[in-house]
């Protein structure tokens, strides 16, 4: 248990008891500790039941941390196993939908999809629709439509709400109407697939309470106090959902900091925190209490002085942060370099010196505003022998070993992708140059006219390599390198057939001998390569699609999307704990801290960043018209175009200053802010960069030490380290880079160069063909409708049916509202913790309880302790929460997730963790039967089992194992049992079968036989 001695500010909050309170918690002021204290105080001094405290926070990681902190705080105060209920905001809405969705026509088996899969579904809709106004050749169009869909959800709207309203007859609305039509079809597709997206969770949950007002009281009766963490990050729809349930004087404690609202660009409304006193009321009907935490327990006062000034730029009335330890030493340093390379080297050298002085690398971080600035720092760290851990996907792709793996994956999936192929050939393994592949390109050009132009697959560079023996003019070394590549490529392609995503990654690393090469690298570079490749492997393993196995194509698309925009990376980064410098974006650094923090590229328009476009609904169709918003955030936006742009720019600037405040307050003892004149890889920008207002603020602060401010050097020709060898180029005398520069500065230059080389007419012909193809893209087809197929049953459903067919009927066939099951919540939490233990990540689907487990009797925290002490915790499971869909019975599909699969050669053990004590209920075995069938029938990417065990691991009250040897006869019997169950479901046999399970049945109040059985 943590020692908790409240500060005067905290003591004052604790004295308020269970009432509505807004707590403004500045950065580093111990927000989570304060929340834990408040909860502990409510339990011990105000006799609030732990189970009747609802905690809601923003991300899975924050929810897990809050639950852990509260658990450790109340240990010893309450009986072991008692705990508060913690959800994410989306998770809470999902819980409501899961329970009462039937009231708004949503099946309680509905699955929640992540933004990646929502994009996939939308892409299919988008691909098959006719557009008159939207430019579908622009790859951003899909994201713009998705953005509009998210914004509709943030404001509890559906596409139809806007389609019916009056609007100006202009281009913006022409585009918006096509976007809305696309979103309407997307909604139909979601319904057909039985899925909802994040935005639907809040919209549908709110609709439930609006159409059934009595239900809000039912939810309120379950709790005595609600604690809303990170409240500044909620969107208007989430706020309405919460006020609909808890708005009338129910004790609501909201904790947050409007000056750390950095997610406005994705829907957060700082107005929620600001107007909390209007949205929620105190018990007596008056305004809630208002308190602040200003005592910072993290940083030195020097750093806080600078951070306070940054914060005042966003909020002139902000309260100043004061350190809790005035003796703590700290420093703020600025450095302005000649160019990005010198800047990155300067940071790397400082880190090296600090490490020599005893600061671990793991206590240092570089925080970036943009993904594009990672590469030069990754490179500088490598050259200076400093290991780095890149903690967000966009930046991860700038690590050379990860980039090479991505290129291999791309070529496996899309053999025609010559860019990825060239990256492999030009990389450190083959070291070829343009002159080496020029003969291949010429061969492709010569061969193309021979092949029918209408043929779907044009000739590729890869085909040229396959025909290398017929191509002349290739250096001997290059020829043998290309032959080696081809052999390797064929091997990987053949062996990767049928493999899972992560296994394909491992195969590539194995066959390309990447691990051996990495072992030969110097220490720091070796650790960097290893850490970041493992990070990508973890990503590939955790990444799972809506249906079936993760497809390589979708994964590559996901990586591309993450490179452009870290849209899904909302959780703060999860670090490995290795002694490596963390490289991460500021947004992902929220909630983390280090002794030393460097913030590079603090140049004008980079940080604070200039918005690519302001969210102007009059100009851009993807933004909601002001009158459709729930909040009043843009209510005072001017009509005049110029004034409106100024207004939106000012709003963007405020958010950027908040982001800078978050960045500066991550440092405990040393904050370094740097910039340079020249950026751009390899071509520098035309004009030198200037220090940004943020850099100027820090540099001019009296507390800052200026380590240097170089004079502006002449514009460098190229901004990159001298290449190992000049790359020859047969077309452009000044190399490929020179050719590119020429093409960008003079649009006629390529045509002239083609004429000089005697290829003018062919060049013109190819340009015409390309232009023609662009116009053909508009050809469209109707969306193919998949046959309606509802013949799917979950494993939980089968177990329920085996217990009592009527219960199954009311929960799955004609669903009735279901009561919340505390045991299901406890089971879900246990599984989440086991999963955390196994792979350190929690999937968003955590709240889909029936996918996790059959609800069990509560076991409390002891369940996890029993797991931790068991043989299962010692080994890493080959598969965790492995989803499957099994064909069984008469065309039925059985879907479920196996908690863990342990693979030892050809011996497999499928394990189902139970949060309760051993059960004698014979219907339980259906669960293991399904898992064993899945292990036998489905390719999970591991060699199929020759020996299979299926185990129930009961964790309530100490581990008890119940293992079955699933040999051929056992499996056959399992198959027959499940077929019998499915046949009964198909025959619509839904009779009441009372038993012990009636005690926990949600439908007891409707069920005469159940009541009678219990009465006896
Ligand atoms: S109360 Fe018992 S008999 Fe009735 S539906 Fe529920 S489990 Fe079946």
PDB file of C-alpha atoms and ligand atoms in Angstrom, residues 804 806-807 810 992-995 997-998 1001 1003-1004 1007 1009-1010, ligand 1:
ATOM      1  CA  UNK A 804     -30.872 -23.513 -20.344  1.00  0.00           C
ATOM      2  CA  UNK A 806     -34.667 -20.437 -22.764  1.00  0.00           C
ATOM      3  CA  UNK A 807     -31.932 -18.319 -21.265  1.00  0.00           C
ATOM      4  CA  UNK A 810     -33.684 -14.390 -24.260  1.00  0.00           C
ATOM      5  CA  UNK A 992     -36.748 -23.559 -19.742  1.00  0.00           C
ATOM      6  CA  UNK A 993     -34.317 -25.879 -17.997  1.00  0.00           C
ATOM      7  CA  UNK A 994     -33.974 -24.663 -14.432  1.00  0.00           C
ATOM      8  CA  UNK A 995     -30.912 -25.398 -12.372  1.00  0.00           C
ATOM      9  CA  UNK A 997     -27.747 -21.210 -12.962  1.00  0.00           C
ATOM     10  CA  UNK A 998     -31.179 -19.674 -12.341  1.00  0.00           C
ATOM     11  CA  UNK A1001     -30.083 -15.560 -14.605  1.00  0.00           C
ATOM     12  CA  UNK A1003     -34.451 -13.315 -16.875  1.00  0.00           C
ATOM     13  CA  UNK A1004     -35.581 -14.874 -13.622  1.00  0.00           C
ATOM     14  CA  UNK A1007     -39.483 -16.995 -15.891  1.00  0.00           C
ATOM     15  CA  UNK A1009     -40.211 -22.387 -14.121  1.00  0.00           C
ATOM     16  CA  UNK A1010     -37.040 -20.708 -12.899  1.00  0.00           C
TER      17      UNK A1010
HETATM   18  S1  LIG B   1     -34.509 -18.500 -14.795  1.00  0.00           S
HETATM   19 FE1  LIG B   1     -33.603 -20.493 -15.060  1.00  0.00          FE
HETATM   20  S2  LIG B   1     -35.038 -21.595 -16.291  1.00  0.00           S
HETATM   21 FE2  LIG B   1     -35.589 -19.493 -16.471  1.00  0.00          FE
HETATM   22  S3  LIG B   1     -34.491 -18.807 -18.266  1.00  0.00           S
HETATM   23 FE3  LIG B   1     -33.194 -18.370 -16.555  1.00  0.00          FE
HETATM   24  S4  LIG B   1     -31.886 -20.144 -16.420  1.00  0.00           S
HETATM   25 FE4  LIG B   1     -33.590 -20.742 -17.690  1.00  0.00          FE
END
